[in-house]
Amino acid sequence: PIMYGCDNFCTYCIVPYVRGRERSREPAAILAEFKQLVAQGYKEITLLGQNVNSYGKGLENPIDFADLLNLLCEVPGDYQIRFMTSHPKDASRKLIDTIAAQEHLCKHIHLPVQSGSDRLLKEMNRHYNVAQYMDLINYAKEKVPGVTFSSDIIVGFPGETEEDFAATLDLIRKVGYMQLFTFIYSKRTGTKAADMPDPTPRKEKTDRMTRLLKLQDEIAMALVKAQVGQTVKVLVEGFGRNEGTLSGRLDNNLTVEFTADASLMGSYANVHLTGARATVLLGELA
Ligand code: SF4
């Protein structure tokens, strides 16, 4: 964790009420812990916060998230950094430039959009609109070759119409997410959204979810197939589905399975991507 709490009060979310206001850890403390992890041989370190993009506000010597990343990337060693969660209203072009420039940073951005409808984004109190979100996505596509995206989506937020939902599907097509974490809206007592009229029947919401997942599957499979033929660096994390295979993750967060000895577990391997099984890549040691 690099920070705790949240100041945002999205209308569906209970986090600010239960975890309190945003507090950032001192960069020196994060750096010291980070150096220790690298020295112990950790190969992947994930920086956590409810909204890492607003890291640093309120510190005695304020520092932004991109500069924290730059500071950590100066630590010598063989490791990669991931972070979550980003809030689109605070994610900056400077952050994208940093991802493009720093080799230790994975070329994958989790940028939760929640909805593709400007009307609902307002109701959710998200403080960005679809055009601003797409501007950031397009900037990242331009500056970070091979970048992939994932996101969180809420289906059936109170008052979501078929038109709002169609706008979400449209956004999903435009971005081309590698992965989506999808949720049917569920009421959290004490939040503003809990008191909003919610006339859409549950069956309609599940139907929307099914349509969304079908679209996402098609998009993800096409993106996965497009990776075949490349040789990539993989962090080996576990056993694959078939005997004698290992499973690892690419920098862009895709999973690959390949035949190799278990001694590679926990280290990096170069893998040639030869095919795909649904959204899992298949490969062989290069
Ligand atoms: Fe904060 Fe995220 Fe909850 Fe919004 S959804 S209030 S940003 S924790």
Short mmCIF file of N, CA and C in Angstrom, two decimals, residues 101-200:
data_model
loop_
_atom_site.label_atom_id
_atom_site.label_comp_id
_atom_site.label_asym_id
_atom_site.label_seq_id
_atom_site.Cartn_x
_atom_site.Cartn_y
_atom_site.Cartn_z
N ALA A 101 8.29 5.67 -20.66
CA ALA A 101 9.74 5.88 -20.52
C ALA A 101 10.43 4.84 -19.62
N GLN A 102 9.72 4.30 -18.66
CA GLN A 102 10.38 3.45 -17.64
C GLN A 102 10.20 1.97 -17.96
N GLU A 103 11.30 1.27 -18.15
CA GLU A 103 11.23 -0.15 -18.52
C GLU A 103 10.64 -1.02 -17.42
N HIS A 104 10.82 -0.60 -16.16
CA HIS A 104 10.31 -1.43 -15.06
C HIS A 104 8.78 -1.40 -14.97
N LEU A 105 8.14 -0.44 -15.61
CA LEU A 105 6.68 -0.32 -15.49
C LEU A 105 5.98 -1.18 -16.54
N CYS A 106 5.05 -2.02 -16.09
CA CYS A 106 4.32 -2.88 -17.01
C CYS A 106 3.46 -2.04 -17.95
N LYS A 107 3.37 -2.52 -19.18
CA LYS A 107 2.63 -1.76 -20.19
C LYS A 107 1.15 -2.17 -20.19
N HIS A 108 0.59 -2.07 -19.02
CA HIS A 108 -0.81 -2.44 -18.84
C HIS A 108 -1.44 -1.43 -17.88
N ILE A 109 -2.58 -0.89 -18.26
CA ILE A 109 -3.19 0.13 -17.40
C ILE A 109 -4.62 -0.31 -17.02
N HIS A 110 -4.86 -0.40 -15.72
CA HIS A 110 -6.21 -0.68 -15.25
C HIS A 110 -6.87 0.68 -14.99
N LEU A 111 -7.83 1.02 -15.81
CA LEU A 111 -8.45 2.35 -15.72
C LEU A 111 -9.98 2.20 -15.65
N PRO A 112 -10.50 2.07 -14.42
CA PRO A 112 -11.93 1.77 -14.26
C PRO A 112 -12.82 2.89 -14.78
N VAL A 113 -13.67 2.56 -15.75
CA VAL A 113 -14.52 3.59 -16.35
C VAL A 113 -15.93 3.55 -15.74
N GLN A 114 -16.38 2.39 -15.35
CA GLN A 114 -17.69 2.12 -14.71
C GLN A 114 -18.87 2.20 -15.68
N SER A 115 -18.90 3.20 -16.57
CA SER A 115 -20.02 3.31 -17.52
C SER A 115 -19.57 4.12 -18.73
N GLY A 116 -20.22 3.87 -19.86
CA GLY A 116 -19.90 4.66 -21.06
C GLY A 116 -20.93 5.75 -21.31
N SER A 117 -21.78 5.99 -20.31
CA SER A 117 -22.82 7.02 -20.45
C SER A 117 -22.45 8.24 -19.62
N ASP A 118 -22.33 9.39 -20.27
CA ASP A 118 -21.99 10.62 -19.53
C ASP A 118 -23.02 10.93 -18.45
N ARG A 119 -24.29 10.63 -18.77
CA ARG A 119 -25.35 10.91 -17.80
C ARG A 119 -25.11 10.07 -16.53
N LEU A 120 -24.80 8.79 -16.71
CA LEU A 120 -24.58 7.94 -15.53
C LEU A 120 -23.27 8.28 -14.81
N LEU A 121 -22.26 8.66 -15.57
CA LEU A 121 -20.98 9.03 -14.91
C LEU A 121 -21.22 10.20 -13.95
N LYS A 122 -22.11 11.09 -14.36
CA LYS A 122 -22.46 12.22 -13.50
C LYS A 122 -23.21 11.72 -12.26
N GLU A 123 -24.17 10.85 -12.49
CA GLU A 123 -24.94 10.28 -11.37
C GLU A 123 -24.02 9.52 -10.41
N MET A 124 -22.96 8.95 -10.96
CA MET A 124 -22.02 8.19 -10.13
C MET A 124 -21.01 9.09 -9.42
N ASN A 125 -21.02 10.39 -9.79
CA ASN A 125 -20.08 11.37 -9.22
C ASN A 125 -18.62 11.03 -9.56
N ARG A 126 -18.38 10.68 -10.84
CA ARG A 126 -17.05 10.24 -11.23
C ARG A 126 -16.14 11.39 -11.71
N HIS A 127 -16.69 12.52 -12.02
CA HIS A 127 -15.90 13.71 -12.39
C HIS A 127 -15.06 13.56 -13.67
N TYR A 128 -15.51 12.75 -14.61
CA TYR A 128 -14.92 12.76 -15.97
C TYR A 128 -16.05 12.36 -16.91
N ASN A 129 -15.85 12.65 -18.19
CA ASN A 129 -16.83 12.18 -19.17
C ASN A 129 -16.14 11.25 -20.17
N VAL A 130 -16.94 10.68 -21.06
CA VAL A 130 -16.41 9.68 -21.98
C VAL A 130 -15.32 10.29 -22.87
N ALA A 131 -15.52 11.54 -23.31
CA ALA A 131 -14.53 12.16 -24.20
C ALA A 131 -13.19 12.30 -23.48
N GLN A 132 -13.21 12.71 -22.21
CA GLN A 132 -11.96 12.87 -21.45
C GLN A 132 -11.29 11.50 -21.24
N TYR A 133 -12.09 10.51 -20.96
CA TYR A 133 -11.56 9.15 -20.76
C TYR A 133 -10.90 8.65 -22.05
N MET A 134 -11.61 8.82 -23.17
CA MET A 134 -11.07 8.34 -24.45
C MET A 134 -9.81 9.11 -24.84
N ASP A 135 -9.74 10.36 -24.45
CA ASP A 135 -8.57 11.17 -24.76
C ASP A 135 -7.32 10.54 -24.10
N LEU A 136 -7.50 10.11 -22.86
CA LEU A 136 -6.40 9.49 -22.13
C LEU A 136 -6.02 8.13 -22.73
N ILE A 137 -7.04 7.36 -23.08
CA ILE A 137 -6.81 6.04 -23.69
C ILE A 137 -6.06 6.21 -25.02
N ASN A 138 -6.51 7.15 -25.83
CA ASN A 138 -5.88 7.34 -27.14
C ASN A 138 -4.45 7.85 -27.00
N TYR A 139 -4.23 8.69 -25.99
CA TYR A 139 -2.88 9.19 -25.75
C TYR A 139 -1.96 8.01 -25.36
N ALA A 140 -2.48 7.11 -24.52
CA ALA A 140 -1.68 5.95 -24.10
C ALA A 140 -1.39 5.03 -25.29
N LYS A 141 -2.40 4.85 -26.14
CA LYS A 141 -2.19 3.98 -27.32
C LYS A 141 -1.10 4.54 -28.22
N GLU A 142 -1.07 5.89 -28.29
CA GLU A 142 -0.10 6.56 -29.15
C GLU A 142 1.31 6.50 -28.55
N LYS A 143 1.42 6.66 -27.24
CA LYS A 143 2.74 6.80 -26.60
C LYS A 143 3.35 5.49 -26.13
N VAL A 144 2.52 4.49 -25.83
CA VAL A 144 3.05 3.25 -25.24
C VAL A 144 2.75 2.09 -26.19
N PRO A 145 3.70 1.74 -27.05
CA PRO A 145 3.43 0.67 -28.01
C PRO A 145 3.05 -0.63 -27.29
N GLY A 146 1.99 -1.28 -27.79
CA GLY A 146 1.57 -2.56 -27.22
C GLY A 146 0.80 -2.45 -25.91
N VAL A 147 0.47 -1.24 -25.47
CA VAL A 147 -0.23 -1.09 -24.18
C VAL A 147 -1.57 -1.83 -24.21
N THR A 148 -1.94 -2.41 -23.08
CA THR A 148 -3.26 -3.03 -22.96
C THR A 148 -4.00 -2.38 -21.79
N PHE A 149 -5.31 -2.51 -21.83
CA PHE A 149 -6.15 -1.87 -20.80
C PHE A 149 -7.09 -2.88 -20.17
N SER A 150 -7.39 -2.66 -18.91
CA SER A 150 -8.50 -3.37 -18.28
C SER A 150 -9.35 -2.32 -17.55
N SER A 151 -10.54 -2.75 -17.13
CA SER A 151 -11.44 -1.77 -16.53
C SER A 151 -12.46 -2.45 -15.64
N ASP A 152 -13.14 -1.65 -14.82
CA ASP A 152 -14.29 -2.13 -14.05
C ASP A 152 -15.54 -1.51 -14.68
N ILE A 153 -16.58 -2.31 -14.78
CA ILE A 153 -17.86 -1.81 -15.33
C ILE A 153 -18.99 -2.20 -14.40
N ILE A 154 -19.87 -1.25 -14.12
CA ILE A 154 -21.09 -1.55 -13.37
C ILE A 154 -22.24 -1.63 -14.37
N VAL A 155 -22.93 -2.75 -14.38
CA VAL A 155 -24.12 -2.90 -15.22
C VAL A 155 -25.34 -2.71 -14.33
N GLY A 156 -26.32 -1.94 -14.84
CA GLY A 156 -27.58 -1.80 -14.10
C GLY A 156 -27.50 -0.83 -12.94
N PHE A 157 -26.66 0.21 -13.06
CA PHE A 157 -26.67 1.28 -12.06
C PHE A 157 -28.11 1.86 -12.03
N PRO A 158 -28.60 2.33 -10.87
CA PRO A 158 -29.97 2.81 -10.79
C PRO A 158 -30.32 3.77 -11.94
N GLY A 159 -31.39 3.45 -12.64
CA GLY A 159 -31.85 4.31 -13.73
C GLY A 159 -31.15 4.08 -15.05
N GLU A 160 -30.26 3.08 -15.15
CA GLU A 160 -29.58 2.83 -16.42
C GLU A 160 -30.60 2.44 -17.48
N THR A 161 -30.61 3.17 -18.59
CA THR A 161 -31.53 2.86 -19.69
C THR A 161 -30.80 2.02 -20.73
N GLU A 162 -31.57 1.52 -21.69
CA GLU A 162 -30.96 0.74 -22.78
C GLU A 162 -29.97 1.64 -23.55
N GLU A 163 -30.30 2.91 -23.64
CA GLU A 163 -29.43 3.86 -24.34
C GLU A 163 -28.10 4.04 -23.58
N ASP A 164 -28.18 4.17 -22.25
CA ASP A 164 -26.95 4.26 -21.44
C ASP A 164 -26.11 3.01 -21.63
N PHE A 165 -26.77 1.87 -21.60
CA PHE A 165 -26.05 0.60 -21.72
C PHE A 165 -25.38 0.49 -23.10
N ALA A 166 -26.11 0.91 -24.14
CA ALA A 166 -25.54 0.87 -25.50
C ALA A 166 -24.27 1.74 -25.55
N ALA A 167 -24.27 2.86 -24.82
CA ALA A 167 -23.09 3.74 -24.80
C ALA A 167 -21.91 3.01 -24.13
N THR A 168 -22.20 2.20 -23.13
CA THR A 168 -21.13 1.42 -22.49
C THR A 168 -20.55 0.40 -23.48
N LEU A 169 -21.43 -0.29 -24.20
CA LEU A 169 -20.93 -1.26 -25.20
C LEU A 169 -20.08 -0.56 -26.25
N ASP A 170 -20.51 0.63 -26.63
CA ASP A 170 -19.79 1.39 -27.64
C ASP A 170 -18.38 1.75 -27.15
N LEU A 171 -18.30 2.16 -25.90
CA LEU A 171 -17.01 2.51 -25.31
C LEU A 171 -16.10 1.27 -25.25
N ILE A 172 -16.66 0.15 -24.86
CA ILE A 172 -15.88 -1.10 -24.77
C ILE A 172 -15.29 -1.43 -26.14
N ARG A 173 -16.09 -1.27 -27.19
CA ARG A 173 -15.59 -1.53 -28.55
C ARG A 173 -14.46 -0.57 -28.89
N LYS A 174 -14.63 0.70 -28.55
CA LYS A 174 -13.63 1.72 -28.93
C LYS A 174 -12.30 1.49 -28.22
N VAL A 175 -12.36 1.15 -26.93
CA VAL A 175 -11.11 0.98 -26.18
C VAL A 175 -10.45 -0.33 -26.56
N GLY A 176 -11.24 -1.41 -26.64
CA GLY A 176 -10.67 -2.74 -26.89
C GLY A 176 -9.94 -3.24 -25.67
N TYR A 177 -10.68 -3.46 -24.57
CA TYR A 177 -10.05 -3.91 -23.32
C TYR A 177 -9.57 -5.35 -23.44
N MET A 178 -8.45 -5.60 -22.81
CA MET A 178 -7.95 -6.97 -22.72
C MET A 178 -8.76 -7.74 -21.67
N GLN A 179 -9.23 -7.03 -20.64
CA GLN A 179 -9.91 -7.68 -19.54
C GLN A 179 -10.90 -6.71 -18.89
N LEU A 180 -12.06 -7.24 -18.49
CA LEU A 180 -13.04 -6.41 -17.78
C LEU A 180 -13.46 -7.09 -16.48
N PHE A 181 -13.56 -6.31 -15.43
CA PHE A 181 -14.13 -6.80 -14.17
C PHE A 181 -15.53 -6.20 -14.10
N THR A 182 -16.53 -7.05 -14.23
CA THR A 182 -17.90 -6.55 -14.40
C THR A 182 -18.75 -6.90 -13.18
N PHE A 183 -19.62 -6.00 -12.84
CA PHE A 183 -20.47 -6.18 -11.66
C PHE A 183 -21.87 -5.72 -12.00
N ILE A 184 -22.87 -6.49 -11.55
CA ILE A 184 -24.24 -5.96 -11.61
C ILE A 184 -24.39 -5.09 -10.37
N TYR A 185 -24.93 -3.88 -10.55
CA TYR A 185 -25.03 -2.93 -9.44
C TYR A 185 -25.65 -3.60 -8.21
N SER A 186 -24.98 -3.40 -7.09
CA SER A 186 -25.55 -3.92 -5.86
C SER A 186 -25.53 -2.80 -4.81
N LYS A 187 -26.68 -2.64 -4.19
CA LYS A 187 -26.92 -1.50 -3.29
C LYS A 187 -26.01 -1.55 -2.06
N ARG A 188 -25.40 -0.44 -1.70
CA ARG A 188 -24.64 -0.33 -0.45
C ARG A 188 -25.36 0.68 0.45
N THR A 189 -25.90 0.18 1.53
CA THR A 189 -26.66 1.05 2.43
C THR A 189 -25.79 2.21 2.93
N GLY A 190 -26.35 3.40 2.91
CA GLY A 190 -25.60 4.56 3.40
C GLY A 190 -25.01 5.38 2.26
N THR A 191 -25.04 4.83 1.03
CA THR A 191 -24.51 5.60 -0.10
C THR A 191 -25.66 6.34 -0.79
N LYS A 192 -25.32 7.35 -1.59
CA LYS A 192 -26.35 8.13 -2.28
C LYS A 192 -27.14 7.29 -3.28
N ALA A 193 -26.42 6.39 -3.98
CA ALA A 193 -27.10 5.60 -5.02
C ALA A 193 -28.15 4.67 -4.42
N ALA A 194 -27.99 4.33 -3.16
CA ALA A 194 -28.94 3.41 -2.51
C ALA A 194 -30.34 4.02 -2.46
N ASP A 195 -30.42 5.36 -2.51
CA ASP A 195 -31.74 6.01 -2.46
C ASP A 195 -32.25 6.40 -3.85
N MET A 196 -31.50 6.06 -4.90
CA MET A 196 -31.95 6.44 -6.25
C MET A 196 -32.98 5.43 -6.75
N PRO A 197 -34.00 5.91 -7.50
CA PRO A 197 -34.97 4.96 -8.06
C PRO A 197 -34.28 3.96 -8.99
N ASP A 198 -34.65 2.71 -8.87
CA ASP A 198 -33.97 1.67 -9.65
C ASP A 198 -35.03 0.74 -10.27
N PRO A 199 -35.73 1.24 -11.31
CA PRO A 199 -36.89 0.49 -11.82
C PRO A 199 -36.53 -0.71 -12.72
N THR A 200 -35.26 -0.82 -13.17
CA THR A 200 -34.93 -1.89 -14.12
C THR A 200 -35.00 -3.26 -13.45
#
